[in-house]
Tab-separated table of C-alpha atoms and ligand atoms in Angstrom:
chain	number	residue	atom	x	y	z
A	1433	MET	CA	-59.506	-36.970	-46.194
A	1434	LYS	CA	-63.065	-35.300	-45.758
A	1435	ARG	CA	-63.813	-32.951	-43.658
A	1436	SER	CA	-65.414	-33.357	-40.352
A	1437	ILE	CA	-69.415	-31.859	-40.092
A	1438	TYR	CA	-68.603	-31.702	-36.622
A	1439	GLY	CA	-66.134	-28.456	-38.135
A	1440	LEU	CA	-69.316	-26.255	-39.300
A	1441	THR	CA	-70.968	-23.696	-37.761
A	1442	PHE	CA	-74.639	-23.642	-38.503
A	1443	GLU	CA	-74.590	-20.927	-40.588
A	1444	GLN	CA	-72.278	-23.020	-42.850
A	1445	LEU	CA	-73.340	-25.920	-42.624
A	1446	THR	CA	-76.803	-24.708	-43.812
A	1447	ASN	CA	-74.850	-22.053	-46.618
A	1448	TRP	CA	-73.180	-25.385	-47.681
A	1449	LEU	CA	-76.646	-27.121	-48.210
A	1450	ILE	CA	-78.095	-24.751	-50.470
A	1451	ASP	CA	-74.401	-24.076	-53.078
A	1452	HIS	CA	-74.860	-27.789	-53.337
A	1453	GLY	CA	-79.098	-27.751	-54.171
A	1454	GLU	CA	-80.308	-29.078	-50.983
A	1455	LYS	CA	-83.163	-27.572	-49.199
A	1456	LYS	CA	-82.678	-25.300	-46.303
A	1457	PHE	CA	-84.951	-26.882	-43.504
A	1458	HIS	CA	-82.149	-29.624	-43.273
A	1459	SER	CA	-79.519	-28.397	-41.508
A	1460	LYS	CA	-81.987	-28.221	-39.077
A	1461	GLN	CA	-82.640	-31.338	-39.422
A	1462	VAL	CA	-78.884	-32.746	-39.204
A	1463	TRP	CA	-77.525	-30.804	-36.148
A	1464	ASP	CA	-80.459	-32.050	-34.208
A	1465	TRP	CA	-79.571	-35.967	-35.630
A	1466	LEU	CA	-75.055	-35.124	-34.352
A	1467	TYR	CA	-75.944	-32.766	-31.364
A	1468	GLN	CA	-79.493	-33.910	-29.613
A	1469	LYS	CA	-79.168	-38.085	-31.125
A	1470	ARG	CA	-75.310	-37.887	-31.770
A	1471	VAL	CA	-75.621	-40.494	-33.898
A	1472	THR	CA	-72.801	-41.486	-35.614
A	1473	ASP	CA	-73.321	-42.499	-39.324
A	1474	PHE	CA	-75.592	-39.901	-42.063
A	1475	SER	CA	-77.036	-42.903	-42.704
A	1476	GLN	CA	-78.590	-42.863	-39.243
A	1477	MET	CA	-80.473	-40.004	-39.620
A	1478	LYS	CA	-83.969	-40.968	-40.455
A	1479	ASN	CA	-85.968	-38.249	-41.553
A	1480	VAL	CA	-83.425	-36.964	-44.145
A	1481	ASN	CA	-83.789	-37.378	-47.456
A	1482	GLN	CA	-81.534	-40.052	-49.705
A	1483	SER	CA	-79.903	-37.472	-52.026
A	1484	CYS	CA	-78.959	-35.708	-48.981
A	1485	ILE	CA	-77.777	-38.081	-46.760
A	1486	ASP	CA	-75.801	-39.752	-50.224
A	1487	LEU	CA	-74.584	-36.063	-50.916
A	1488	LEU	CA	-73.363	-35.410	-46.755
A	1489	GLN	CA	-72.550	-38.916	-46.881
A	1490	GLN	CA	-69.717	-37.947	-49.943
A	1491	HIS	CA	-67.980	-34.886	-48.528
A	1492	PHE	CA	-67.939	-34.926	-44.436
A	1493	THR	CA	-67.019	-37.369	-41.835
A	1494	ILE	CA	-68.800	-37.420	-38.228
A	1495	GLU	CA	-66.095	-39.522	-36.079
A	1496	THR	CA	-62.237	-39.625	-36.887
A	1497	LEU	CA	-60.925	-39.958	-33.847
A	1498	SER	CA	-60.020	-43.059	-31.957
A	1499	GLU	CA	-59.821	-43.133	-28.835
A	1500	GLU	CA	-56.612	-44.870	-27.643
A	1501	ILE	CA	-56.512	-44.571	-24.008
A	1502	LYS	CA	-59.401	-43.837	-20.821
A	1503	GLN	CA	-57.967	-43.603	-17.878
A	1504	GLU	CA	-60.486	-42.690	-14.733
A	1505	SER	CA	-59.189	-41.399	-11.722
A	1506	LYS	CA	-61.036	-41.525	-8.210
A	1507	ASP	CA	-61.675	-38.936	-7.998
A	1508	GLY	CA	-64.178	-39.361	-11.143
A	1509	THR	CA	-61.668	-37.316	-13.299
A	1510	VAL	CA	-61.579	-39.243	-17.120
A	1511	LYS	CA	-58.680	-38.298	-19.045
A	1512	PHE	CA	-58.969	-39.439	-22.946
A	1513	LEU	CA	-55.930	-39.596	-25.205
A	1514	PHE	CA	-57.377	-39.733	-28.782
A	1515	LYS	CA	-55.149	-40.926	-32.189
A	1516	LEU	CA	-56.094	-37.960	-35.077
A	1517	HIS	CA	-56.816	-39.784	-38.590
A	1518	ASP	CA	-53.162	-38.832	-39.323
A	1519	GLY	CA	-51.267	-40.875	-36.455
A	1520	ASN	CA	-50.978	-37.776	-34.057
A	1521	VAL	CA	-52.235	-37.978	-30.097
A	1522	ILE	CA	-54.050	-36.127	-28.509
A	1523	GLU	CA	-55.342	-35.798	-24.906
A	1524	THR	CA	-58.943	-34.519	-23.324
A	1525	VAL	CA	-59.919	-34.303	-19.588
A	1526	LEU	CA	-63.314	-34.468	-18.099
A	1527	MET	CA	-63.591	-33.337	-14.347
A	1528	ARG	CA	-66.150	-33.536	-11.965
A	1529	PHE	CA	-67.495	-30.099	-10.222
A	1530	ASN	CA	-69.945	-29.601	-8.025
A	1531	TYR	CA	-70.863	-27.273	-10.254
A	1532	GLY	CA	-71.337	-29.946	-13.200
A	1533	LEU	CA	-69.549	-31.526	-15.385
A	1534	SER	CA	-66.180	-30.011	-17.265
A	1535	VAL	CA	-64.741	-30.452	-19.810
A	1536	CYS	CA	-60.787	-29.637	-21.323
A	1537	VAL	CA	-60.106	-29.785	-24.642
A	1538	THR	CA	-57.055	-29.242	-26.584
A	1539	THR	CA	-56.841	-26.902	-29.672
A	1540	GLN	CA	-52.851	-27.927	-31.275
A	1541	VAL	CA	-50.805	-30.652	-31.510
A	1542	GLY	CA	-48.039	-29.542	-29.811
A	1543	CYS	CA	-47.869	-25.859	-28.759
A	1544	ASN	CA	-44.698	-23.552	-29.976
A	1545	ILE	CA	-44.974	-21.321	-27.404
A	1546	GLY	CA	-42.940	-22.776	-25.182
A	1547	CYS	CA	-43.529	-21.999	-21.739
A	1548	SER	CA	-40.622	-23.489	-19.566
A	1549	PHE	CA	-42.534	-25.212	-17.104
A	1550	CYS	CA	-45.097	-26.900	-19.367
A	1551	ALA	CA	-45.397	-30.098	-20.943
A	1552	SER	CA	-47.041	-29.344	-23.948
A	1553	GLY	CA	-44.112	-26.950	-24.775
A	1554	ILE	CA	-41.255	-29.409	-24.777
A	1555	LEU	CA	-42.448	-30.619	-28.484
A	1556	ARG	CA	-43.077	-28.482	-30.692
A	1557	LYS	CA	-46.430	-27.564	-32.890
A	1558	ASN	CA	-47.319	-30.361	-35.447
A	1559	ARG	CA	-50.386	-28.366	-36.698
A	1560	ASP	CA	-53.551	-26.875	-35.344
A	1561	LEU	CA	-56.884	-28.990	-34.849
A	1562	THR	CA	-59.386	-28.211	-36.746
A	1563	SER	CA	-62.874	-27.222	-35.556
A	1564	GLY	CA	-64.480	-30.179	-36.220
A	1565	GLU	CA	-61.325	-32.121	-34.222
A	1566	ILE	CA	-62.101	-29.885	-31.397
A	1567	VAL	CA	-65.559	-30.207	-31.458
A	1568	GLU	CA	-65.517	-34.042	-31.453
A	1569	GLN	CA	-63.475	-33.805	-28.376
A	1570	ILE	CA	-66.443	-33.424	-26.728
A	1571	MET	CA	-68.918	-35.194	-28.562
A	1572	GLN	CA	-67.084	-38.459	-27.319
A	1573	VAL	CA	-66.636	-37.586	-23.962
A	1574	GLN	CA	-70.682	-36.831	-24.556
A	1575	GLN	CA	-70.760	-40.250	-25.829
A	1576	HIS	CA	-68.754	-41.640	-22.727
A	1577	LEU	CA	-71.468	-40.062	-20.495
A	1578	ASP	CA	-74.317	-41.491	-22.759
A	1579	SER	CA	-72.944	-45.048	-22.385
A	1580	GLN	CA	-73.164	-44.833	-18.712
A	1581	GLY	CA	-77.063	-44.281	-18.835
A	1582	LYS	CA	-76.986	-41.841	-16.160
A	1583	ASP	CA	-78.461	-38.464	-18.634
A	1584	GLU	CA	-75.592	-36.676	-18.358
A	1585	ARG	CA	-74.119	-33.886	-19.703
A	1586	VAL	CA	-71.108	-32.052	-20.403
A	1587	SER	CA	-72.042	-28.538	-18.860
A	1588	HIS	CA	-68.818	-26.027	-19.024
A	1589	ILE	CA	-65.230	-26.551	-21.063
A	1590	VAL	CA	-62.358	-25.165	-20.535
A	1591	VAL	CA	-60.255	-24.603	-23.266
A	1592	MET	CA	-56.656	-25.554	-21.714
A	1593	GLY	CA	-55.511	-28.174	-23.273
A	1594	ILE	CA	-53.027	-29.137	-25.017
A	1595	GLY	CA	-52.166	-25.817	-27.464
A	1596	GLU	CA	-52.345	-22.313	-27.691
A	1597	PRO	CA	-55.575	-21.056	-28.735
A	1598	PHE	CA	-54.706	-17.827	-30.069
A	1599	ASP	CA	-52.747	-19.628	-31.923
A	1600	ASN	CA	-55.986	-21.623	-34.109
A	1601	TYR	CA	-58.120	-18.149	-33.957
A	1602	GLU	CA	-60.433	-18.897	-36.427
A	1603	ASN	CA	-61.062	-22.781	-35.714
A	1604	LEU	CA	-61.171	-21.933	-32.096
A	1605	ILE	CA	-64.032	-19.092	-32.803
A	1606	ASP	CA	-65.686	-21.675	-35.275
A	1607	PHE	CA	-65.294	-24.752	-32.609
A	1608	LEU	CA	-66.948	-22.175	-29.694
A	1609	LYS	CA	-69.817	-21.246	-32.456
A	1610	VAL	CA	-71.057	-24.998	-32.317
A	1611	VAL	CA	-70.750	-25.927	-28.957
A	1612	ASN	CA	-72.643	-21.950	-27.780
A	1613	ASP	CA	-75.257	-23.174	-30.862
A	1614	LYS	CA	-78.651	-23.587	-28.800
A	1615	LYS	CA	-79.814	-25.515	-31.640
A	1616	GLY	CA	-76.424	-27.716	-30.598
A	1617	LEU	CA	-74.735	-28.673	-28.050
A	1618	SER	CA	-76.171	-25.052	-26.067
A	1619	ILE	CA	-73.181	-24.655	-23.627
A	1620	GLY	CA	-73.421	-21.387	-22.317
A	1621	ALA	CA	-71.472	-19.387	-23.095
A	1622	ARG	CA	-70.579	-17.816	-19.254
A	1623	HIS	CA	-69.563	-21.953	-18.799
A	1624	ILE	CA	-66.461	-21.868	-21.430
A	1625	THR	CA	-63.129	-20.462	-20.645
A	1626	VAL	CA	-60.538	-19.548	-23.239
A	1627	SER	CA	-57.269	-19.916	-21.280
A	1628	THR	CA	-54.103	-18.146	-23.814
A	1629	SER	CA	-50.211	-17.418	-22.979
A	1630	GLY	CA	-51.279	-13.362	-23.915
A	1631	ILE	CA	-51.364	-13.325	-27.945
A	1632	ALA	CA	-51.974	-9.260	-27.126
A	1633	PRO	CA	-53.554	-8.960	-30.635
A	1634	LYS	CA	-56.020	-11.335	-30.629
A	1635	MET	CA	-57.095	-10.869	-27.445
A	1636	TYR	CA	-58.050	-7.201	-28.805
A	1637	GLU	CA	-60.078	-9.307	-31.927
A	1638	PHE	CA	-61.868	-12.132	-29.137
A	1639	ALA	CA	-63.301	-8.586	-26.927
A	1640	ASP	CA	-64.467	-7.501	-30.639
A	1641	GLU	CA	-66.560	-10.748	-31.051
A	1642	GLY	CA	-69.514	-9.689	-29.181
A	1643	ILE	CA	-69.473	-13.516	-27.006
A	1644	GLN	CA	-69.729	-14.149	-23.316
A	1645	ILE	CA	-67.050	-16.583	-23.502
A	1646	ASN	CA	-64.743	-16.407	-20.087
A	1647	LEU	CA	-60.985	-15.586	-20.755
A	1648	ALA	CA	-58.347	-16.949	-18.745
A	1649	LEU	CA	-54.794	-15.129	-19.147
A	1650	SER	CA	-51.722	-17.098	-18.124
A	1651	ILE	CA	-50.372	-14.113	-16.671
A	1652	HIS	CA	-47.671	-16.475	-14.539
A	1653	ALA	CA	-45.282	-13.667	-13.685
A	1654	PRO	CA	-46.091	-9.817	-11.920
A	1655	ASN	CA	-43.174	-8.336	-13.539
A	1656	ASN	CA	-41.834	-8.974	-17.234
A	1657	GLU	CA	-37.547	-9.744	-16.397
A	1658	LEU	CA	-39.579	-13.003	-14.374
A	1659	ARG	CA	-41.890	-13.665	-16.938
A	1660	THR	CA	-39.740	-13.775	-19.335
A	1661	LYS	CA	-38.132	-15.673	-17.750
A	1662	ILE	CA	-40.026	-18.761	-18.109
A	1663	MET	CA	-41.727	-17.645	-20.476
A	1664	LYS	CA	-40.098	-16.710	-23.118
A	1665	ILE	CA	-43.793	-15.551	-25.543
A	1666	ASN	CA	-43.408	-12.795	-23.143
A	1667	ARG	CA	-40.392	-11.042	-25.635
A	1668	ALA	CA	-43.331	-10.556	-28.377
A	1669	TYR	CA	-46.245	-9.322	-26.188
A	1670	PRO	CA	-44.174	-8.137	-22.564
A	1671	LEU	CA	-46.824	-6.418	-19.965
A	1672	GLU	CA	-46.862	-3.072	-21.093
A	1673	LYS	CA	-48.753	-4.363	-24.264
A	1674	LEU	CA	-50.829	-7.150	-22.270
A	1675	MET	CA	-52.286	-4.879	-19.540
A	1676	PRO	CA	-53.833	-2.385	-22.044
A	1677	ALA	CA	-55.353	-5.370	-24.404
A	1678	ILE	CA	-56.538	-6.382	-21.009
A	1679	ASP	CA	-58.272	-3.029	-20.065
A	1680	TYR	CA	-59.542	-3.357	-23.829
A	1681	TYR	CA	-61.547	-6.365	-23.122
A	1682	LEU	CA	-63.248	-5.420	-19.828
A	1683	GLU	CA	-63.831	-2.272	-20.901
A	1684	LYS	CA	-65.334	-3.991	-24.081
A	1685	THR	CA	-67.373	-7.229	-22.152
A	1686	ASN	CA	-67.587	-6.468	-18.505
A	1687	ARG	CA	-67.060	-9.989	-17.784
A	1688	ARG	CA	-64.733	-10.979	-14.948
A	1689	ILE	CA	-61.129	-11.750	-16.189
A	1690	THR	CA	-58.882	-14.239	-14.274
A	1691	PHE	CA	-55.851	-14.579	-14.415
A	1692	GLU	CA	-54.139	-17.593	-14.587
A	1693	TYR	CA	-50.744	-17.976	-11.461
A	1694	ILE	CA	-48.602	-21.207	-11.774
A	1695	LEU	CA	-46.476	-21.507	-8.014
A	1696	LEU	CA	-42.908	-21.916	-9.062
A	1697	LYS	CA	-41.019	-23.047	-5.845
A	1698	ASP	CA	-38.360	-19.993	-5.084
A	1699	VAL	CA	-39.127	-18.161	-8.466
A	1700	ASN	CA	-42.065	-16.958	-9.055
A	1701	ASP	CA	-44.067	-17.811	-5.099
A	1702	HIS	CA	-42.418	-14.789	-3.071
A	1703	LYS	CA	-44.069	-12.415	-0.640
A	1704	LYS	CA	-42.955	-9.928	-3.168
A	1705	GLU	CA	-44.494	-11.089	-6.367
A	1706	ALA	CA	-47.917	-11.418	-4.671
A	1707	GLU	CA	-47.154	-7.645	-4.151
A	1708	GLN	CA	-45.809	-6.383	-7.305
A	1709	LEU	CA	-49.078	-8.253	-8.938
A	1710	ALA	CA	-51.817	-7.107	-6.164
A	1711	ASP	CA	-50.269	-3.279	-7.740
A	1712	LEU	CA	-50.208	-4.547	-10.853
A	1713	LEU	CA	-54.031	-5.831	-10.922
A	1714	LYS	CA	-55.515	-2.657	-8.753
A	1715	ASP	CA	-57.195	-0.677	-10.937
A	1716	LYS	CA	-58.867	-4.119	-12.477
A	1717	ARG	CA	-59.361	-5.530	-9.181
A	1718	HIS	CA	-63.623	-5.627	-9.696
A	1719	LEU	CA	-62.973	-7.635	-12.420
A	1720	SER	CA	-60.551	-9.779	-11.722
A	1721	TYR	CA	-59.917	-12.675	-10.672
A	1722	VAL	CA	-56.655	-15.143	-9.916
A	1723	ASN	CA	-56.289	-18.748	-9.277
A	1724	LEU	CA	-53.121	-19.718	-7.925
A	1725	ILE	CA	-52.197	-23.290	-9.894
A	1726	PRO	CA	-49.801	-25.810	-7.613
A	1727	TYR	CA	-47.061	-26.539	-9.908
A	1728	ASN	CA	-47.327	-30.200	-11.362
A	1729	PRO	CA	-43.985	-31.172	-12.181
A	1730	VAL	CA	-43.154	-31.937	-15.208
A	1731	ALA	CA	-40.111	-34.592	-15.928
A	1732	ASP	CA	-36.532	-33.050	-17.075
A	1733	HIS	CA	-38.192	-29.665	-15.880
A	1734	PRO	CA	-35.922	-27.774	-13.287
A	1735	TYR	CA	-39.287	-26.524	-11.159
A	1736	GLU	CA	-40.603	-27.234	-7.751
A	1737	ARG	CA	-44.227	-27.183	-6.243
A	1738	SER	CA	-44.536	-24.204	-3.805
A	1739	GLU	CA	-44.664	-24.833	-0.562
A	1740	LYS	CA	-47.914	-24.739	1.167
A	1741	GLU	CA	-47.166	-21.843	3.367
A	1742	ALA	CA	-45.748	-20.042	0.257
A	1743	ILE	CA	-48.748	-20.436	-1.640
A	1744	LEU	CA	-50.831	-19.499	1.517
A	1745	THR	CA	-49.378	-16.330	2.104
A	1746	PHE	CA	-48.934	-15.527	-1.642
A	1747	TYR	CA	-52.628	-16.043	-1.056
A	1748	GLN	CA	-53.220	-13.586	1.831
A	1749	THR	CA	-51.071	-11.196	0.254
A	1750	LEU	CA	-53.505	-10.380	-2.171
A	1751	MET	CA	-56.626	-11.453	-0.317
A	1752	ASP	CA	-55.331	-8.233	2.097
A	1753	ARG	CA	-55.002	-5.643	-1.379
A	1754	GLY	CA	-58.636	-6.517	-2.641
A	1755	ILE	CA	-57.556	-9.083	-5.283
A	1756	LYS	CA	-60.094	-12.478	-5.650
A	1757	CYS	CA	-58.017	-15.325	-5.887
A	1758	GLY	CA	-58.273	-18.972	-4.893
A	1759	VAL	CA	-55.945	-22.162	-5.375
A	1760	ARG	CA	-57.015	-24.804	-7.541
A	1761	THR	CA	-58.033	-28.017	-6.349
A	1762	GLU	CA	-56.311	-30.730	-8.070
A	1763	HIS	CA	-58.227	-33.353	-10.295
A	1764	GLY	CA	-56.574	-36.940	-11.663
A	1765	THR	CA	-53.445	-35.967	-10.138
A	1766	ASP	CA	-53.097	-40.107	-9.645
A	1767	ILE	CA	-53.424	-40.037	-13.579
A	1768	ASP	CA	-51.535	-37.442	-15.275
A	1769	ALA	CA	-53.773	-35.562	-15.402
A	1770	ALA	CA	-52.152	-31.998	-15.453
A	1771	CYS	CA	-51.816	-30.349	-19.414
A	1772	GLY	CA	-49.745	-32.505	-21.761
A	1773	GLN	CA	-48.951	-35.026	-19.237
A	1774	LEU	CA	-50.016	-38.272	-20.349
A	1775	ARG	CA	-49.479	-37.067	-24.108
A	1776	SER	CA	-45.885	-36.843	-23.636
A	1777	LYS	CA	-45.403	-40.086	-20.634
A	1778	GLN	CA	-47.018	-42.049	-24.184
A	1779	ILE	CA	-45.068	-40.255	-26.266
A	1780	GLU	CA	-41.641	-41.139	-24.390
A	1781	LYS	CA	-43.660	-45.093	-24.405
A	1782	GLU	CA	-43.248	-44.703	-27.891
A	1783	LYS	CA	-40.093	-43.395	-28.005
A	1784	ALA	CA	-38.454	-45.642	-26.635
A	1785	ARG	CA	-40.189	-49.029	-27.967
A	1786	LYS	CA	-38.714	-47.876	-31.122
A	1787	LYS	CA	-35.505	-47.547	-30.024
A	1788	LYS	CA	-35.477	-50.918	-28.165
A	1789	LYS	CA	-36.926	-52.436	-31.725
A	1790	ILE	CA	-34.090	-50.707	-33.285
A	1791	GLN	CA	-31.870	-52.633	-30.919
A	1792	THR	CA	-33.206	-55.046	-30.863
A	1793	ASN	CA	-33.501	-56.142	-34.951
B	483	SAH	N1	-52.171	-22.411	-23.754
B	483	SAH	C1	-52.696	-21.699	-23.337
B	483	SAH	C2	-53.120	-22.748	-22.998
B	483	SAH	C3	-53.297	-23.945	-22.716
B	483	SAH	S1	-52.067	-24.180	-20.673
B	483	SAH	C4	-52.889	-21.135	-21.779
B	483	SAH	O1	-50.916	-21.554	-21.654
B	483	SAH	O2	-53.093	-20.616	-21.324
B	483	SAH	C5	-53.452	-24.451	-19.280
B	483	SAH	C6	-52.798	-23.720	-18.144
B	483	SAH	O3	-52.178	-24.612	-17.338
B	483	SAH	C7	-52.381	-22.186	-18.290
B	483	SAH	O4	-52.104	-21.361	-17.403
B	483	SAH	C8	-50.930	-23.337	-18.428
B	483	SAH	O5	-50.109	-22.330	-18.045
B	483	SAH	C9	-51.457	-24.050	-17.168
B	483	SAH	N2	-50.226	-25.056	-17.016
B	483	SAH	C10	-49.240	-25.806	-18.266
B	483	SAH	N3	-48.106	-26.774	-17.479
B	483	SAH	C11	-48.726	-26.447	-16.073
B	483	SAH	C12	-48.213	-27.348	-14.443
B	483	SAH	N4	-46.922	-28.480	-14.976
B	483	SAH	N5	-48.322	-27.558	-14.389
B	483	SAH	C13	-50.061	-26.731	-13.153
B	483	SAH	N6	-49.844	-26.397	-14.810
B	483	SAH	C14	-49.174	-25.852	-15.648
B	484	SF4	FE1	-48.201	-24.002	-25.086
B	484	SF4	FE2	-49.957	-22.476	-22.647
B	484	SF4	FE3	-48.059	-24.257	-22.276
B	484	SF4	FE4	-47.253	-22.541	-22.726
B	484	SF4	S1	-48.313	-22.842	-20.769
B	484	SF4	S2	-46.396	-24.509	-23.851
B	484	SF4	S3	-49.199	-21.406	-24.535
B	484	SF4	S4	-50.133	-24.537	-23.525
């Protein structure tokens, strides 16, 4: 299988071309065709000389994802289910906000972190996505927008789809470099957010990258006992390891950090947990923002969405203690747009179909 050219940073492509006897300036041309004109075939790169095109064609592909399903919600959310070259399926979501168009990307096929509330965690990780497969999700969404002829651009990215991005660190970083590069899609670092379940050592590494990309930590509980119950990763990286990692990130970057908190009815949504969370974040409240997430029920999971009143009390308790927070508005609930839901439904359907086939044979 040839590599996807989308996976190479500008520097990597330039070095690759030089190593293969081509002129350095071709990388600028190739990137222009890929990311400004957005062609999907090397032969369309008109001003690039034939020997360079032949070479690229020999070693790389441009498109490797095929669109299996595209669902559009009433609120403008578009959900894509893509098939990878090896038959695996992943999902990508386009959301419309008043500040722009945001794409939620997947980084792995499944996820090994196995959080108890998450649809992606049920299906263990099959493999990491390559940097090219992550970039291509953005390109496919951009091409969908191009085809509508409204001159719309993807302006924001959230790395919050299936998978734990810090468990696929190098590919994540290459992806971020490609989409952020001024010569390419030029999506501003401040418009990109990476969400992690809290792989502490990688949080240090991320802080040291010297990029202005936003970090979100899925905290979901204010104490170890509760956090371990709902996220088993907390055994490896409990709060006493996470908090210093956050302090380091804040010190290094001086950027605000988002804490994601899924509200699970009668599990972590009491006033007492809001108070504990406020205490935990007290010394960094000037650089903290808590995103309260109404739980999206997942089939066969034991949790329910918190009552409206509990959500409001939680919110008010944090605000009263000087912790900035908000309740996440939902997008595309009519089309299974929550993390991993469309994909897991599709896999269930596929299993049922195969079972039926075996029975009828
Ligand atoms: N693995 C990373 C990023 C992907 S999950 C992480 O865990 O942060 C992105 C966000 O979606 C996380 O905050 C996650 O906890 C949340 N999420 C997962 N399942 C959900 C569900 N059923 N309802 C609402 N949010 C969910
Ligand atoms: Fe993986 Fe994130 Fe889902 Fe946890 S919430 S299982 S880390 S994708």
